[in-house]
mmCIF file of C-alpha atoms in Angstrom:
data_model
loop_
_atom_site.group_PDB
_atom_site.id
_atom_site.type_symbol
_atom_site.label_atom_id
_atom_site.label_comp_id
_atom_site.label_asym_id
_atom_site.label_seq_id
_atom_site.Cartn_x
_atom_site.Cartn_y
_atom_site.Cartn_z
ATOM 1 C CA UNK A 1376 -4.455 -36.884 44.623
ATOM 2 C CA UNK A 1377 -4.328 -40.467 46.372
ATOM 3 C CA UNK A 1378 -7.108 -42.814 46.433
ATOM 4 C CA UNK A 1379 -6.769 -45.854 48.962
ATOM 5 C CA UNK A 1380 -8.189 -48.796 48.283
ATOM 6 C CA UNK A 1381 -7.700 -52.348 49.784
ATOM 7 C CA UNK A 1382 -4.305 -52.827 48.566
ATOM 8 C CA UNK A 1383 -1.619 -50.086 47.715
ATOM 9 C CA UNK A 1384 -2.764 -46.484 47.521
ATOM 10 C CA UNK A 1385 -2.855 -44.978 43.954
ATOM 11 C CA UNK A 1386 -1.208 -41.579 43.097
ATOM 12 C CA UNK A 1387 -2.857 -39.714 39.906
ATOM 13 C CA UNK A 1388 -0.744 -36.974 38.872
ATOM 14 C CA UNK A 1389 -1.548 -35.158 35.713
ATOM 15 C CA UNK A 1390 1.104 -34.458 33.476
ATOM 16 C CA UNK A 1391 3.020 -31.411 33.138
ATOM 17 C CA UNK A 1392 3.629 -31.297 29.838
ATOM 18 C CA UNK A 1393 -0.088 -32.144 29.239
ATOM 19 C CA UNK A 1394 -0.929 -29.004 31.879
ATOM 20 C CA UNK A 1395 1.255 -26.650 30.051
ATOM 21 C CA UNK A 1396 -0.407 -27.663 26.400
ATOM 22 C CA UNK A 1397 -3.601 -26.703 27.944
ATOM 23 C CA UNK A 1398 -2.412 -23.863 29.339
ATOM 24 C CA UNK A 1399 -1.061 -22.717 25.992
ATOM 25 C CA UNK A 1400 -4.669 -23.540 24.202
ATOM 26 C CA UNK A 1401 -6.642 -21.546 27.010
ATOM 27 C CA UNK A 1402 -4.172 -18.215 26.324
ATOM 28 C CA UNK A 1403 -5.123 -18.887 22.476
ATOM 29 C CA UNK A 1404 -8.487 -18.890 23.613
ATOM 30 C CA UNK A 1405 -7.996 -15.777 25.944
ATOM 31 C CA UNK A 1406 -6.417 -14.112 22.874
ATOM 32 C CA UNK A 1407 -9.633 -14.587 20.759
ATOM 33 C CA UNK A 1408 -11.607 -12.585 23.209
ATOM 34 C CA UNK A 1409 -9.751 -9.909 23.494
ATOM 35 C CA UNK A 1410 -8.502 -9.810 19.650
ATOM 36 C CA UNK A 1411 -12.133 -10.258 18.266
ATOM 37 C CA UNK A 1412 -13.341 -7.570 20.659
ATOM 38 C CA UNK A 1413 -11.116 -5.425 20.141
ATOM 39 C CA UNK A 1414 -12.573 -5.508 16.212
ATOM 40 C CA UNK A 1415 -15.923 -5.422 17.154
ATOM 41 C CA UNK A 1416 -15.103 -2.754 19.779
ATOM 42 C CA UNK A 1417 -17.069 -4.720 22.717
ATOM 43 C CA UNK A 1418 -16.509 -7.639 25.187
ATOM 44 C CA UNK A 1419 -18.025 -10.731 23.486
ATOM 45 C CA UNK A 1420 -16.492 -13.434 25.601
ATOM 46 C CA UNK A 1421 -18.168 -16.091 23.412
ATOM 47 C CA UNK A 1422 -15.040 -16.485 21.489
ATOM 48 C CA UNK A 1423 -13.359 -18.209 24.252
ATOM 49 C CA UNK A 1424 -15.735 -21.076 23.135
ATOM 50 C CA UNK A 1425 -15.457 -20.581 19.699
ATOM 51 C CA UNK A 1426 -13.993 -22.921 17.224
ATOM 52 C CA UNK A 1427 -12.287 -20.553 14.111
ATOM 53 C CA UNK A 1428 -10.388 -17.872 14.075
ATOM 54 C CA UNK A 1429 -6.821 -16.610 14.662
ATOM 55 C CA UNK A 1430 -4.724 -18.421 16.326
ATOM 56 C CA UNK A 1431 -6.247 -21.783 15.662
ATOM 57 C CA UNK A 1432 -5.963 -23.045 19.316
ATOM 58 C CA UNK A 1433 -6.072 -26.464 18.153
ATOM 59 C CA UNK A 1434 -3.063 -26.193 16.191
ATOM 60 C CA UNK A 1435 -1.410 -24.379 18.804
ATOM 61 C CA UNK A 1436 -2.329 -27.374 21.530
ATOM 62 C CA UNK A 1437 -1.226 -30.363 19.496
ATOM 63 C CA UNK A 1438 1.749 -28.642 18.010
ATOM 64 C CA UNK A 1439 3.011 -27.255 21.689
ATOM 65 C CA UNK A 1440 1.583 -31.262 23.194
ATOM 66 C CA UNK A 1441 3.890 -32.348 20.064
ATOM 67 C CA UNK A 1442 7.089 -30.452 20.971
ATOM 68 C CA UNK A 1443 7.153 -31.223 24.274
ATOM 69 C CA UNK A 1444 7.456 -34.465 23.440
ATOM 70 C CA UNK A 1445 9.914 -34.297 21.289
ATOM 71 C CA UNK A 1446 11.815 -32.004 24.131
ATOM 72 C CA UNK A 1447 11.630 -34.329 26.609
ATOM 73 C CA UNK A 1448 11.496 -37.871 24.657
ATOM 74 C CA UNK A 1449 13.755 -37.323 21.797
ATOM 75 C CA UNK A 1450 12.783 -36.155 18.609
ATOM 76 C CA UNK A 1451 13.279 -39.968 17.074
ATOM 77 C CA UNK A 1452 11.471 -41.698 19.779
ATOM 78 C CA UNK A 1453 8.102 -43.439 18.675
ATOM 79 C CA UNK A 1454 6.077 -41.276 21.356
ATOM 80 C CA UNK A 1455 7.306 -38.407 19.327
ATOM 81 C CA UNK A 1456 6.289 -40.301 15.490
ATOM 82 C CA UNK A 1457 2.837 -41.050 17.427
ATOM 83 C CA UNK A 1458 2.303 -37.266 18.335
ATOM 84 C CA UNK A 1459 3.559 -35.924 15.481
ATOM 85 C CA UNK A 1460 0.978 -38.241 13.338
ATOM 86 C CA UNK A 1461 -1.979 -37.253 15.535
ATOM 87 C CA UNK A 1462 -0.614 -33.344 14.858
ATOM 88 C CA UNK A 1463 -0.883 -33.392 11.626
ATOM 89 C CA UNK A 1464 -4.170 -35.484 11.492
ATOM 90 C CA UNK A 1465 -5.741 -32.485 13.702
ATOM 91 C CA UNK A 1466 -4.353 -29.485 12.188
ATOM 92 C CA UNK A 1467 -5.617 -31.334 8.293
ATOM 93 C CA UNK A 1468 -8.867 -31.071 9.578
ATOM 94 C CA UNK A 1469 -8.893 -27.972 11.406
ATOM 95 C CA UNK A 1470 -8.264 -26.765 7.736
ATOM 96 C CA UNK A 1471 -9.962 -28.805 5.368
ATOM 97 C CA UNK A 1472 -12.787 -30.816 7.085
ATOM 98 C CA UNK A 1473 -13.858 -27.857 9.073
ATOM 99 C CA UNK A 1474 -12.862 -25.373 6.479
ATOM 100 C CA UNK A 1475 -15.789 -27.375 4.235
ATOM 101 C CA UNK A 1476 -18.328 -27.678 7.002
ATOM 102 C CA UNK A 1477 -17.722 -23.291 7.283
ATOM 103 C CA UNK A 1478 -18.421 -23.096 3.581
ATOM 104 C CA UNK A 1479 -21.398 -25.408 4.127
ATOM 105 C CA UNK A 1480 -22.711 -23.230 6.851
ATOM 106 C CA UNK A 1481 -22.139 -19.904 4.663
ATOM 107 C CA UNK A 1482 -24.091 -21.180 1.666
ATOM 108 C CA UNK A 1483 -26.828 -22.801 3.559
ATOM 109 C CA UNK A 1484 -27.632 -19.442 5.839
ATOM 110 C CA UNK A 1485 -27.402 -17.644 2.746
ATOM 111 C CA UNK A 1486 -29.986 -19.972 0.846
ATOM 112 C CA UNK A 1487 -32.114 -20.378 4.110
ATOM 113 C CA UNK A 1488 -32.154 -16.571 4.728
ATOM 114 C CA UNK A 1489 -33.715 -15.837 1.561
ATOM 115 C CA UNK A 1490 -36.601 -18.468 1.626
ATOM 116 C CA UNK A 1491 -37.401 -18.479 5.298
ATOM 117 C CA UNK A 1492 -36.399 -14.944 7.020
ATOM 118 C CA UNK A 1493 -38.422 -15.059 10.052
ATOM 119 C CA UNK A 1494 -37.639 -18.742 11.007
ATOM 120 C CA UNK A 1495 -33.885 -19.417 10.598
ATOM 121 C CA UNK A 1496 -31.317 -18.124 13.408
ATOM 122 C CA UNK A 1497 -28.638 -19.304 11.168
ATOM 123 C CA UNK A 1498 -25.645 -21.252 11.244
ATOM 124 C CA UNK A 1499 -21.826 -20.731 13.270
ATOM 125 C CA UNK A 1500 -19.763 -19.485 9.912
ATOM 126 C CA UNK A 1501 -16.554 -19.608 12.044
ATOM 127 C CA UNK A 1502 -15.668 -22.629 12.366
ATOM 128 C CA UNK A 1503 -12.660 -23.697 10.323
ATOM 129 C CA UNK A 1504 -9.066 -21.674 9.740
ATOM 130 C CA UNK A 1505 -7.179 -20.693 7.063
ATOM 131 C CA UNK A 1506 -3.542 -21.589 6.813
ATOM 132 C CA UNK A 1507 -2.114 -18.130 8.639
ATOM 133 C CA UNK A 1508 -4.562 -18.713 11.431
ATOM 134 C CA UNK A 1509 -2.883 -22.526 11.336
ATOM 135 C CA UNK A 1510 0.166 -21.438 10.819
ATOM 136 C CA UNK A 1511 0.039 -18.852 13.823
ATOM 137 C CA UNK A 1512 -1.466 -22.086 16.050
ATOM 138 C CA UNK A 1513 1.598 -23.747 15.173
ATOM 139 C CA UNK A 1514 4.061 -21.504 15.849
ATOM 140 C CA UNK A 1515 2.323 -19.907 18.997
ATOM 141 C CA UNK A 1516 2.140 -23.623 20.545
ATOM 142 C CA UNK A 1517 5.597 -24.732 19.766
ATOM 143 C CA UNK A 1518 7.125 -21.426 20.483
ATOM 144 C CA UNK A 1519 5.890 -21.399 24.039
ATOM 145 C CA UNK A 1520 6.445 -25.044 24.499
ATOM 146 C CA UNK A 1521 10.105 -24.089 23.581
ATOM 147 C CA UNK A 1522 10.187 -21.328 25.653
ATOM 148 C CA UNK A 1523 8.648 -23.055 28.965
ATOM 149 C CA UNK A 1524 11.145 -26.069 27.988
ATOM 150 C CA UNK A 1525 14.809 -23.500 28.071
ATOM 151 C CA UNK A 1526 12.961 -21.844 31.162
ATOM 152 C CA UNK A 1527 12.861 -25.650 32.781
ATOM 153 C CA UNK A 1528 9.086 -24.923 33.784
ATOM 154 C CA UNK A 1529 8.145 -28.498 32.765
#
């Protein structure tokens, strides 16, 4: 896309590697839908929206956003260190923060269902991930970033 303005035109291009993370997190997504489904044995395409579940599409975005990086910048660059801390910052509260809030939301439906039946719609309970759910984010997202990366894609 170019833009002209009084002086030089200016070219925004979006990044690749930044296309194929996203890519990578809407096929996670995608997956939910049809895996959760497929267990409730009907189309409920309000997992594509949904935070929780298996493969933690967060994980899977930052870790694939991560390798690529480290693909295409080096492995010691700072870029890479930089990633990599922002990574590991997302996937520890994918897990633990949001892991706490799901816990939160558990006990207070439970407490609110019993006192007030006919007034409370209740709380999301999926909203954090346990570590194979993590785990499968991870490798799901670097895996394909690997994969795209041998098959020059990006």
């Amino acid at each position: 896309m170019t833009f002209s303005g009084t002086t030089q035109p200016m070219n925004l291009t979006i990044s690749p590697l930044l296309l194929a993370s996203a890519g990578i997190q809407i096929a996670c997504q995608l997956f939910k839908v049809g895996y959760y489904s497929f267990q409730e044995r009907k189309f409920n395409g309000w997992y594509f929206f949904s935070a929780g579940g298996i493969p933690s599409a967060h994980a899977a975005f930052v870790s694939s956003l991560t390798t690529g990086i480290g693909l295409r910048s080096g492995f010691d660059s700072d870029l890479f260190a930089v990633s990599f801390v922002f990574t590991a910052i997302v996937i520890y509260d994918a897990f633990r923060l949001r892991g706490a809030v799901e816990r939160h939301a558990k006990l207070l439906n439970r407490i609110t269902s019993r006192y007030h039946p006919d007034e409370y719609e209740g709380l999301n309970e999926r909203i954090g991930h346990s570590l194979g759910e993590i785990l499968g984010g991870i490798l799901i997202g670097g895996g394909l970033m690997l994969l795209l990366h041998i098959a020059r894609l990006f």
